[in-house]
Coordinates of N, CA and C in Angstrom, one line a residue:
M268 N -62.6 33.1 8.3 CA -61.4 32.5 7.8 C -60.5 31.9 8.9
F269 N -60.4 32.7 10.0 CA -59.5 32.3 11.0 C -60.1 31.0 11.7
T270 N -61.4 31.0 11.9 CA -62.0 29.8 12.5 C -61.8 28.6 11.6
G271 N -61.9 28.9 10.3 CA -61.7 27.8 9.3 C -60.3 27.2 9.4
L272 N -59.3 28.1 9.6 CA -57.9 27.6 9.6 C -57.6 26.8 10.8
I273 N -58.3 27.1 12.0 CA -58.0 26.3 13.2 C -59.1 25.3 13.4
S274 N -59.9 25.1 12.4 CA -60.9 24.0 12.5 C -60.2 22.6 12.5
G275 N -60.9 21.6 12.9 CA -60.4 20.3 13.0 C -59.9 19.7 11.7
S276 N -60.6 20.0 10.6 CA -60.2 19.4 9.3 C -58.9 20.1 8.8
M277 N -58.9 21.4 8.9 CA -57.7 22.1 8.4 C -56.4 21.8 9.2
L278 N -56.6 21.7 10.6 CA -55.5 21.4 11.4 C -55.0 20.0 11.2
S279 N -55.9 19.1 10.9 CA -55.5 17.7 10.6 C -54.8 17.7 9.3
A280 N -55.2 18.5 8.3 CA -54.4 18.5 7.0 C -53.0 19.0 7.2
L281 N -52.9 20.1 8.0 CA -51.6 20.7 8.3 C -50.7 19.6 9.0
L282 N -51.2 18.9 9.9 CA -50.5 17.9 10.6 C -50.0 16.8 9.7
K283 N -51.0 16.4 8.8 CA -50.6 15.4 7.9 C -49.5 15.9 6.9
G284 N -49.7 17.1 6.4 CA -48.6 17.7 5.6 C -47.3 17.8 6.3
G285 N -47.3 18.2 7.5 CA -46.0 18.2 8.3 C -45.4 16.9 8.5
A286 N -46.2 15.9 8.8 CA -45.7 14.5 8.9 C -45.1 14.0 7.6
L287 N -45.8 14.4 6.5 CA -45.3 13.9 5.2 C -43.9 14.6 4.9
L288 N -43.8 15.9 5.2 CA -42.5 16.6 5.0 C -41.4 16.0 5.9
T289 N -41.8 15.7 7.1 CA -40.9 15.1 8.1 C -40.4 13.8 7.6
A290 N -41.3 12.9 7.1 CA -41.0 11.6 6.6 C -40.1 11.7 5.4
V291 N -40.3 12.7 4.5 CA -39.6 12.7 3.2 C -38.3 13.4 3.3
F292 N -38.2 14.4 4.1 CA -37.0 15.2 4.2 C -36.2 15.2 5.5
V293 N -36.9 15.3 6.6 CA -36.2 15.5 7.9 C -35.6 14.2 8.3
I294 N -36.3 13.1 8.3 CA -35.8 11.8 8.8 C -34.6 11.3 8.0
P295 N -34.7 11.3 6.6 CA -33.5 10.9 5.9 C -32.2 11.8 6.2
M296 N -32.4 13.1 6.4 CA -31.3 13.9 6.8 C -30.7 13.6 8.1
L297 N -31.6 13.3 9.1 CA -31.1 12.9 10.4 C -30.4 11.5 10.3
V298 N -30.9 10.6 9.5 CA -30.3 9.3 9.4 C -28.9 9.5 8.7
K299 N -28.8 10.4 7.7 CA -27.5 10.6 7.1 C -26.5 11.2 8.0
L300 N -27.0 12.1 8.9 CA -26.1 12.7 9.9 C -25.7 11.8 11.0
L301 N -26.5 10.9 11.4 CA -26.3 10.1 12.6 C -25.8 8.7 12.3
L302 N -25.7 8.3 11.0 CA -25.2 7.0 10.6 C -24.2 7.2 9.5
V303 N -23.1 6.4 9.5 CA -22.1 6.4 8.5 C -22.1 5.0 7.9
T304 N -22.1 5.0 6.5 CA -22.1 3.7 5.8 C -20.7 3.5 5.1
V305 N -20.0 2.5 5.4 CA -18.7 2.1 4.8 C -19.0 1.1 3.8
D306 N -18.6 1.4 2.5 CA -18.8 0.4 1.4 C -17.7 -0.6 1.4
E307 N -18.0 -1.7 0.7 CA -16.9 -2.7 0.5 C -15.7 -2.1 -0.2
G308 N -14.6 -2.5 0.2 CA -13.4 -2.0 -0.4 C -12.9 -0.7 0.2
S309 N -13.6 -0.3 1.3 CA -13.2 0.9 2.0 C -13.2 0.7 3.5
A310 N -12.5 1.6 4.2 CA -12.5 1.6 5.7 C -12.6 3.1 6.1
A311 N -13.1 3.3 7.3 CA -13.3 4.7 7.8 C -12.4 4.9 9.0
I312 N -11.8 6.0 9.1 CA -11.0 6.4 10.2 C -11.7 7.5 11.0
R313 N -11.8 7.3 12.2 CA -12.5 8.4 13.1 C -11.6 9.5 13.3
T314 N -12.0 10.7 13.0 CA -11.2 11.9 13.1 C -11.9 13.0 14.0
R315 N -11.1 13.9 14.5 CA -11.5 15.0 15.3 C -10.8 16.3 14.8
N316 N -11.5 17.2 14.3 CA -10.9 18.4 13.7 C -9.9 18.1 12.5
G317 N -10.3 17.1 11.8 CA -9.5 16.7 10.6 C -8.3 15.8 10.9
R318 N -8.1 15.5 12.2 CA -6.9 14.6 12.5 C -7.4 13.3 13.1
P319 N -6.8 12.2 12.7 CA -7.2 10.9 13.2 C -7.1 10.8 14.7
I320 N -8.0 10.1 15.3 CA -8.1 9.9 16.7 C -7.2 8.7 17.1
I321 N -6.2 8.9 18.0 CA -5.3 7.9 18.4 C -5.9 7.3 19.7
R322 N -6.1 6.0 19.7 CA -6.6 5.3 20.9 C -5.4 4.5 21.5
R323 N -5.2 4.8 22.8 CA -4.1 4.1 23.5 C -4.7 3.2 24.6
P324 N -4.1 2.1 24.9 CA -4.7 1.2 26.0 C -4.5 1.9 27.3
R325 N -5.3 1.5 28.3 CA -5.2 2.0 29.6 C -3.8 1.7 30.2
G326 N -3.3 2.7 30.9 CA -2.0 2.5 31.6 C -0.8 2.6 30.7
A327 N -1.0 2.9 29.3 CA 0.1 3.0 28.4 C 0.8 4.4 28.6
S328 N 2.0 4.4 28.4 CA 2.8 5.6 28.6 C 2.6 6.5 27.4
R329 N 3.1 7.7 27.5 CA 2.9 8.7 26.4 C 3.7 8.3 25.2
D330 N 4.7 7.5 25.4 CA 5.6 7.1 24.2 C 4.9 6.0 23.4
H331 N 3.8 5.4 24.0 CA 3.1 4.3 23.2 C 2.4 5.0 22.1
Q332 N 2.6 4.4 20.9 CA 2.0 5.0 19.7 C 0.5 4.9 19.6
G333 N -0.1 3.8 20.0 CA -1.5 3.6 20.0 C -2.0 3.3 18.5
D334 N -3.3 3.2 18.4 CA -3.9 2.8 17.1 C -5.0 3.9 16.7
V335 N -5.3 4.0 15.4 CA -6.4 4.8 15.0 C -7.7 4.0 15.2
V336 N -8.8 4.7 15.2 CA -10.1 4.0 15.3 C -10.6 3.8 13.9
V337 N -10.9 2.5 13.6 CA -11.2 2.1 12.3 C -12.6 1.5 12.3
L338 N -13.4 1.9 11.3 CA -14.7 1.3 11.0 C -14.6 0.5 9.7
R339 N -15.0 -0.8 9.8 CA -15.0 -1.7 8.6 C -16.3 -1.6 7.9
P340 N -16.4 -2.2 6.7 CA -17.7 -2.1 5.9 C -18.9 -2.4 6.7
G341 N -19.9 -1.6 6.5 CA -21.2 -1.7 7.2 C -21.7 -0.4 7.6
T342 N -22.8 -0.3 8.4 CA -23.4 0.9 8.8 C -23.1 1.1 10.3
H343 N -22.7 2.2 10.7 CA -22.2 2.5 12.0 C -22.9 3.8 12.5
G344 N -23.1 3.9 13.8 CA -23.6 5.1 14.4 C -22.5 6.2 14.5
A345 N -22.9 7.4 14.3 CA -22.0 8.5 14.3 C -22.5 9.7 15.1
V346 N -21.6 10.4 15.7 CA -22.0 11.7 16.4 C -21.2 12.8 15.7
P347 N -21.9 13.4 14.7 CA -21.1 14.4 13.9 C -20.6 15.6 14.7
I348 N -21.2 15.9 15.9 CA -20.8 17.1 16.6 C -19.4 16.8 17.2
F349 N -19.1 15.6 17.5 CA -17.8 15.3 18.1 C -16.8 14.5 17.2
Y350 N -17.4 13.6 16.3 CA -16.5 12.8 15.5 C -16.9 12.9 14.0
W351 N -15.9 12.9 13.2 CA -16.2 12.7 11.8 C -15.3 11.5 11.3
Y352 N -15.6 11.1 10.1 CA -14.9 9.9 9.5 C -14.3 10.2 8.2
R353 N -13.2 9.7 7.9 CA -12.5 9.8 6.6 C -12.3 8.5 6.0
M354 N -12.8 8.4 4.8 CA -12.8 7.1 4.1 C -11.4 6.8 3.5
V355 N -11.0 5.5 3.6 CA -9.7 5.1 3.1 C -9.9 4.0 2.1
D356 N -9.4 4.0 0.9 CA -9.5 3.0 -0.1 C -8.6 1.8 0.3
V357 N -9.1 0.7 0.5 CA -8.3 -0.5 0.9 C -8.3 -1.6 -0.1
R358 N -8.7 -1.2 -1.4 CA -8.7 -2.2 -2.4 C -7.3 -2.5 -2.9
T359 N -7.1 -3.7 -3.6 CA -5.8 -4.1 -4.1 C -5.4 -3.2 -5.3
R360 N -4.2 -2.9 -5.3 CA -3.7 -2.1 -6.4 C -2.3 -2.5 -6.8
S361 N -1.8 -2.1 -7.9 CA -0.5 -2.4 -8.4 C 0.4 -1.2 -8.7
T362 N 1.6 -1.3 -8.3 CA 2.6 -0.2 -8.5 C 3.8 -0.7 -9.3
D363 N 4.2 0.0 -10.3 CA 5.3 -0.4 -11.1 C 6.6 0.1 -10.5
L364 N 7.6 -0.8 -10.6 CA 8.9 -0.4 -10.1 C 9.7 0.2 -11.3
P365 N 10.6 1.1 -11.0 CA 11.4 1.6 -12.2 C 12.3 0.5 -12.7
P366 N 12.6 0.5 -14.0 CA 13.5 -0.5 -14.6 C 14.9 -0.4 -13.9
R367 N 15.4 -1.6 -13.6 CA 16.7 -1.6 -12.9 C 17.6 -2.7 -13.5
Q368 N 18.9 -2.4 -13.5 CA 19.9 -3.3 -14.0 C 20.4 -4.1 -12.8
L369 N 20.2 -5.4 -12.8 CA 20.6 -6.2 -11.6 C 21.6 -7.2 -12.1
T370 N 22.6 -7.4 -11.3 CA 23.7 -8.3 -11.7 C 23.6 -9.6 -10.9
A371 N 23.7 -10.8 -11.6 CA 23.6 -12.1 -10.9 C 24.9 -12.5 -10.4
A372 N 25.0 -13.6 -9.7 CA 26.2 -14.1 -9.1 C 27.2 -14.5 -10.2
S373 N 26.7 -14.9 -11.3 CA 27.6 -15.3 -12.4 C 28.1 -14.2 -13.3
G374 N 27.7 -13.0 -12.9 CA 28.2 -11.8 -13.7 C 27.2 -11.3 -14.7
H375 N 26.1 -12.0 -15.0 CA 25.2 -11.6 -16.0 C 24.4 -10.5 -15.5
Q376 N 24.1 -9.5 -16.3 CA 23.2 -8.4 -16.0 C 21.9 -8.5 -16.6
H377 N 20.8 -8.1 -15.9 CA 19.5 -8.2 -16.3 C 18.8 -6.8 -16.2
L378 N 18.1 -6.4 -17.3 CA 17.3 -5.2 -17.2 C 15.9 -5.7 -16.8
V379 N 15.6 -5.4 -15.5 CA 14.4 -6.0 -14.9 C 13.3 -4.9 -14.9
H380 N 12.1 -5.2 -15.5 CA 10.9 -4.5 -15.3 C 9.9 -5.3 -14.4
A381 N 9.5 -4.7 -13.3 CA 8.7 -5.4 -12.4 C 7.6 -4.5 -11.8
S382 N 6.6 -5.1 -11.2 CA 5.6 -4.4 -10.4 C 5.2 -5.3 -9.2
F383 N 4.6 -4.7 -8.2 CA 4.1 -5.4 -7.1 C 2.7 -5.0 -6.7
D384 N 1.9 -6.1 -6.3 CA 0.5 -5.9 -5.9 C 0.5 -5.8 -4.4
W385 N -0.4 -4.9 -3.9 CA -0.4 -4.6 -2.5 C -1.8 -4.1 -2.1
R386 N -2.1 -4.1 -0.9 CA -3.4 -3.5 -0.4 C -3.2 -3.0 1.1
P387 N -3.8 -1.9 1.5 CA -3.7 -1.5 2.9 C -4.4 -2.5 3.8
L388 N -3.9 -2.7 5.0 CA -4.5 -3.5 6.0 C -5.4 -2.7 6.9
T389 N -6.6 -3.3 7.2 CA -7.6 -2.5 7.9 C -7.5 -2.7 9.4
T390 N -6.3 -2.6 10.0 CA -6.1 -2.7 11.4 C -5.8 -1.3 11.9
G391 N -6.0 -1.0 13.2 CA -5.7 0.3 13.7 C -4.3 0.7 13.6
H392 N -3.4 -0.3 13.8 CA -1.9 0.0 13.8 C -1.5 0.3 12.4
D393 N -1.9 -0.6 11.4 CA -1.5 -0.4 10.0 C -2.0 0.8 9.4
L394 N -3.2 1.2 9.6 CA -3.7 2.4 9.0 C -3.1 3.6 9.7
R395 N -2.7 3.5 10.9 CA -2.0 4.6 11.6 C -0.7 4.9 10.9
V396 N 0.0 3.8 10.5 CA 1.3 3.9 9.8 C 1.0 4.7 8.4
I397 N 0.0 4.3 7.7 CA -0.3 4.9 6.4 C -0.7 6.4 6.6
E398 N -1.5 6.7 7.6 CA -2.0 8.0 7.7 C -1.1 9.0 8.4
L399 N -0.2 8.5 9.3 CA 0.6 9.4 10.2 C 2.1 9.2 10.0
D400 N 2.6 8.0 9.7 CA 4.0 7.8 9.8 C 4.7 7.8 8.5
V401 N 4.0 7.5 7.4 CA 4.6 7.4 6.1 C 4.1 8.4 5.1
V402 N 5.0 9.2 4.5 CA 4.6 10.2 3.6 C 4.1 9.6 2.2
N403 N 4.9 8.8 1.7 CA 4.6 8.2 0.4 C 4.7 6.6 0.5
V404 N 3.6 6.0 0.7 CA 3.7 4.5 0.9 C 4.2 3.8 -0.3
K405 N 3.8 4.1 -1.5 CA 4.2 3.4 -2.7 C 5.7 3.5 -2.9
E406 N 6.3 4.7 -2.7 CA 7.7 4.9 -2.9 C 8.5 4.1 -1.9
R407 N 8.1 4.2 -0.6 CA 8.8 3.4 0.4 C 8.7 1.9 0.2
A408 N 7.5 1.4 -0.1 CA 7.4 0.0 -0.3 C 8.1 -0.4 -1.6
G409 N 8.2 0.4 -2.6 CA 8.9 0.1 -3.8 C 10.4 0.0 -3.6
N410 N 10.9 0.8 -2.7 CA 12.4 0.7 -2.3 C 12.7 -0.6 -1.6
I411 N 11.8 -1.0 -0.7 CA 12.0 -2.2 0.0 C 11.9 -3.4 -0.9
V412 N 10.9 -3.5 -1.8 CA 10.7 -4.6 -2.7 C 11.9 -4.6 -3.7
G413 N 12.3 -3.5 -4.2 CA 13.4 -3.5 -5.1 C 14.7 -3.9 -4.5
A414 N 15.0 -3.6 -3.2 CA 16.2 -4.1 -2.5 C 16.1 -5.6 -2.3
A415 N 15.0 -6.1 -2.0 CA 14.9 -7.6 -1.8 C 15.1 -8.3 -3.1
M416 N 14.5 -7.8 -4.2 CA 14.7 -8.4 -5.5 C 16.2 -8.4 -5.9
R417 N 16.8 -7.2 -5.6 CA 18.3 -7.1 -6.0 C 19.1 -8.2 -5.2
D418 N 18.8 -8.4 -3.9 CA 19.6 -9.4 -3.2 C 19.3 -10.8 -3.7
I419 N 18.1 -11.1 -4.1 CA 17.8 -12.4 -4.6 C 18.5 -12.7 -5.9
V420 N 18.4 -11.7 -6.8 CA 19.0 -11.8 -8.1 C 20.6 -11.9 -8.0
H421 N 21.2 -11.3 -7.0 CA 22.6 -11.4 -6.8 C 23.1 -12.8 -6.5
E422 N 22.2 -13.6 -6.0 CA 22.5 -15.0 -5.7 C 22.2 -16.0 -6.8
L423 N 21.7 -15.5 -7.9 CA 21.3 -16.4 -9.0 C 22.5 -16.6 -9.9
H424 N 22.4 -17.7 -10.7 CA 23.4 -18.1 -11.7 C 22.7 -18.2 -13.0
G425 N 23.4 -17.9 -14.1 CA 22.9 -18.1 -15.4 C 22.3 -16.8 -16.0
P426 N 22.1 -16.8 -17.3 CA 21.7 -15.6 -18.0 C 20.2 -15.3 -18.0
V427 N 19.4 -16.3 -17.4 CA 17.9 -16.2 -17.4 C 17.4 -16.1 -16.0
L428 N 16.5 -15.2 -15.7 CA 15.8 -15.1 -14.4 C 14.8 -16.3 -14.3
P429 N 14.6 -16.8 -13.0 CA 13.6 -17.8 -12.8 C 12.2 -17.3 -13.1
P430 N 11.2 -18.2 -13.4 CA 9.9 -17.7 -13.7 C 9.2 -17.1 -12.4
N431 N 8.1 -16.4 -12.7 CA 7.4 -15.6 -11.6 C 6.9 -16.5 -10.5
E432 N 6.5 -17.7 -10.9 CA 5.9 -18.6 -9.8 C 7.0 -19.0 -8.8
S433 N 8.2 -18.9 -9.1 CA 9.3 -19.1 -8.1 C 9.9 -17.9 -7.6
L434 N 10.1 -16.9 -8.4 CA 10.7 -15.6 -8.0 C 9.8 -14.8 -7.1
S435 N 8.5 -14.7 -7.5 CA 7.6 -13.8 -6.7 C 7.5 -14.3 -5.2
P436 N 7.2 -15.6 -4.9 CA 7.1 -16.0 -3.5 C 8.4 -15.7 -2.8
A437 N 9.6 -15.9 -3.4 CA 10.8 -15.6 -2.7 C 11.0 -14.2 -2.3
V438 N 10.6 -13.3 -3.2 CA 10.7 -11.8 -2.9 C 9.7 -11.5 -1.8
V439 N 8.5 -12.0 -2.0 CA 7.4 -11.6 -1.0 C 7.8 -12.1 0.4
A440 N 8.4 -13.4 0.5 CA 8.7 -13.9 1.8 C 9.9 -13.1 2.4
T441 N 10.8 -12.6 1.6 CA 11.9 -11.9 2.1 C 11.6 -10.5 2.7
C442 N 10.6 -9.8 2.1 CA 10.3 -8.5 2.6 C 8.9 -8.2 3.1
R443 N 8.1 -9.3 3.2 CA 6.7 -9.1 3.6 C 6.6 -8.4 5.0
D444 N 7.3 -8.9 6.0 CA 7.2 -8.3 7.3 C 7.7 -6.9 7.4
R445 N 8.8 -6.6 6.7 CA 9.3 -5.3 6.7 C 8.4 -4.3 6.0
V446 N 7.8 -4.7 4.9 CA 6.8 -3.8 4.2 C 5.7 -3.5 5.1
R447 N 5.2 -4.5 5.8 CA 4.0 -4.2 6.7 C 4.4 -3.3 7.9
E448 N 5.6 -3.6 8.5 CA 6.0 -2.7 9.6 C 6.3 -1.3 9.2
S449 N 6.9 -1.1 8.0 CA 7.3 0.2 7.6 C 6.2 1.0 6.9
C450 N 5.3 0.3 6.2 CA 4.4 0.9 5.3 C 2.9 0.7 5.7
G451 N 2.7 -0.3 6.5 CA 1.3 -0.6 6.9 C 0.5 -1.3 5.8
I452 N 1.1 -1.9 4.9 CA 0.4 -2.6 3.8 C 0.8 -4.1 3.7
E453 N -0.1 -4.8 3.0 CA 0.2 -6.2 2.8 C 0.7 -6.4 1.3
L454 N 1.9 -7.0 1.2 CA 2.5 -7.3 -0.1 C 1.9 -8.6 -0.6
L455 N 1.3 -8.6 -1.7 CA 0.6 -9.8 -2.2 C 1.5 -10.6 -3.2
S456 N 2.1 -9.9 -4.2 CA 2.9 -10.6 -5.2 C 3.8 -9.6 -5.9
V457 N 4.9 -10.1 -6.5 CA 5.8 -9.3 -7.3 C 5.9 -10.0 -8.7
V458 N 5.7 -9.2 -9.7 CA 5.6 -9.7 -11.1 C 6.7 -9.1 -11.9
V459 N 7.5 -10.0 -12.5 CA 8.6 -9.5 -13.4 C 7.9 -9.5 -14.8
T460 N 7.8 -8.3 -15.4 CA 7.1 -8.1 -16.6 C 8.1 -8.1 -17.8
G461 N 9.4 -8.0 -17.6 CA 10.4 -8.0 -18.7 C 11.8 -8.3 -18.2
D462 N 12.5 -9.0 -19.0 CA 13.9 -9.3 -18.7 C 14.7 -9.3 -20.0
A463 N 15.4 -8.1 -20.2 CA 16.1 -8.0 -21.5 C 17.6 -8.0 -21.2
L464 N 18.3 -8.7 -22.1 CA 19.8 -8.8 -22.0 C 20.4 -7.4 -22.3
T465 N 21.3 -7.0 -21.5 CA 21.9 -5.6 -21.7 C 23.3 -5.7 -22.2
D466 N 23.9 -4.6 -22.3 CA 25.4 -4.5 -22.7 C 26.2 -5.2 -21.7
G467 N 25.8 -5.1 -20.4 CA 26.5 -5.7 -19.4 C 26.6 -7.2 -19.5
Y468 N 25.5 -7.8 -20.0 CA 25.5 -9.3 -20.3 C 26.5 -9.6 -21.4
L469 N 26.5 -8.8 -22.5 CA 27.4 -9.1 -23.6 C 28.8 -8.9 -23.1
M470 N 29.1 -7.9 -22.3 CA 30.4 -7.7 -21.8 C 30.9 -8.9 -20.9
S471 N 29.9 -9.4 -20.1 CA 30.3 -10.6 -19.2 C 30.6 -11.8 -20.1
E472 N 29.9 -12.0 -21.2 CA 30.1 -13.1 -22.1 C 31.5 -13.0 -22.8
S473 N 31.8 -11.7 -23.2 CA 33.1 -11.5 -23.8 C 34.2 -11.7 -22.8
L474 N 34.1 -11.3 -21.6 CA 35.1 -11.6 -20.6 C 35.2 -13.0 -20.3
R475 N 34.1 -13.8 -20.3 CA 34.1 -15.2 -20.1 C 34.9 -15.9 -21.2
A476 N 34.7 -15.4 -22.4 CA 35.4 -16.0 -23.6 C 36.9 -15.6 -23.5
A477 N 37.2 -14.4 -22.9 CA 38.6 -14.0 -22.9 C 39.4 -14.9 -22.0
G478 N 38.7 -15.7 -21.1 CA 39.4 -16.6 -20.2 C 39.9 -17.8 -20.8
G479 N 39.6 -18.0 -22.1 CA 40.0 -19.2 -22.8 C 38.9 -20.1 -23.2
A480 N 39.0 -20.9 -24.2 CA 38.0 -21.7 -24.7 C 37.6 -22.8 -23.6
G481 N 36.3 -22.9 -23.3 CA 35.9 -23.9 -22.4 C 36.1 -23.5 -21.0
A482 N 36.4 -22.2 -20.7 CA 36.6 -21.8 -19.3 C 35.2 -21.8 -18.6
E483 N 35.2 -22.3 -17.4 CA 33.9 -22.5 -16.7 C 33.7 -21.4 -15.7
E484 N 34.8 -20.7 -15.3 CA 34.6 -19.6 -14.3 C 34.6 -18.3 -15.0
W485 N 33.9 -17.3 -14.4 CA 33.8 -16.0 -15.0 C 35.1 -15.3 -14.7
V486 N 35.6 -14.5 -15.7 CA 36.9 -13.8 -15.5 C 36.6 -12.4 -15.0
P487 N 37.1 -12.0 -13.9 CA 36.8 -10.6 -13.4 C 37.3 -9.6 -14.4
V488 N 36.8 -8.4 -14.3 CA 37.2 -7.3 -15.2 C 38.7 -7.0 -15.0
A489 N 39.2 -6.9 -13.8 CA 40.6 -6.6 -13.6 C 41.5 -7.6 -14.3
A490 N 41.2 -8.9 -14.2 CA 42.0 -9.9 -14.8 C 42.0 -9.8 -16.3
A491 N 40.8 -9.5 -16.9 CA 40.7 -9.4 -18.3 C 41.5 -8.2 -18.8
A492 N 41.4 -7.1 -18.0 CA 42.2 -5.9 -18.4 C 43.7 -6.1 -18.3
S493 N 44.1 -6.8 -17.3 CA 45.6 -7.1 -17.2 C 46.1 -7.9 -18.3
R494 N 45.2 -8.9 -18.7 CA 45.6 -9.8 -19.9 C 45.7 -8.9 -21.2
F495 N 44.7 -8.0 -21.3 CA 44.7 -7.2 -22.5 C 46.0 -6.3 -22.6
V496 N 46.4 -5.7 -21.4 CA 47.5 -4.9 -21.4 C 48.8 -5.7 -21.6
S497 N 48.9 -6.9 -21.0 CA 50.1 -7.7 -21.3 C 50.2 -8.1 -22.7
A498 N 49.1 -8.4 -23.4 CA 49.1 -8.7 -24.8 C 49.5 -7.6 -25.6
R499 N 49.2 -6.3 -25.3 CA 49.7 -5.2 -26.0 C 51.2 -5.0 -25.9

């Protein structure tokens, strides 16, 4: 039996079986360990002990922030003993802004429902901001976009907001750079999904009427109140 096990035919069969097991199980496991595949719509950040690796240029001081190491879609070599990778979703997404009452220059108030479309930028500096510097990207970006929309609406006249094709580019141009610097994302568009007249609009119309028939200028609240008191 022993001589049969070590005979040429049996040894050849064992070697063939071992090669088959190696080809079926061992090689795919090694490939999976030594290669990392980044799908479309994702990016990978190189980490060590769960923390992103910061790469600084040569000669940079310790105060220099540096960038994270980013892998874009494709297959990349990996050394799992030293480096691991964390996937980041960089697809476009939309975030709703809370409804806000905005006052125009003419005194009209608008109840504005809006949302903004954005996506993370796949550069080392921008992903560093997302992963290390900002706790809640959507909340921070929403505050910046909301403030820019408020400033633009404050300069408008009339009871109706302009259409999205003119309002959205104006808001994006106003706060695009600040959103990228503070949040590490690209602001694509701002969409106003609702514009309802509020009690503030009705009050402004009544104050305008209180100024007299055919008055072209808006009557401030203080002036209307003083007229009402004098009339009493």
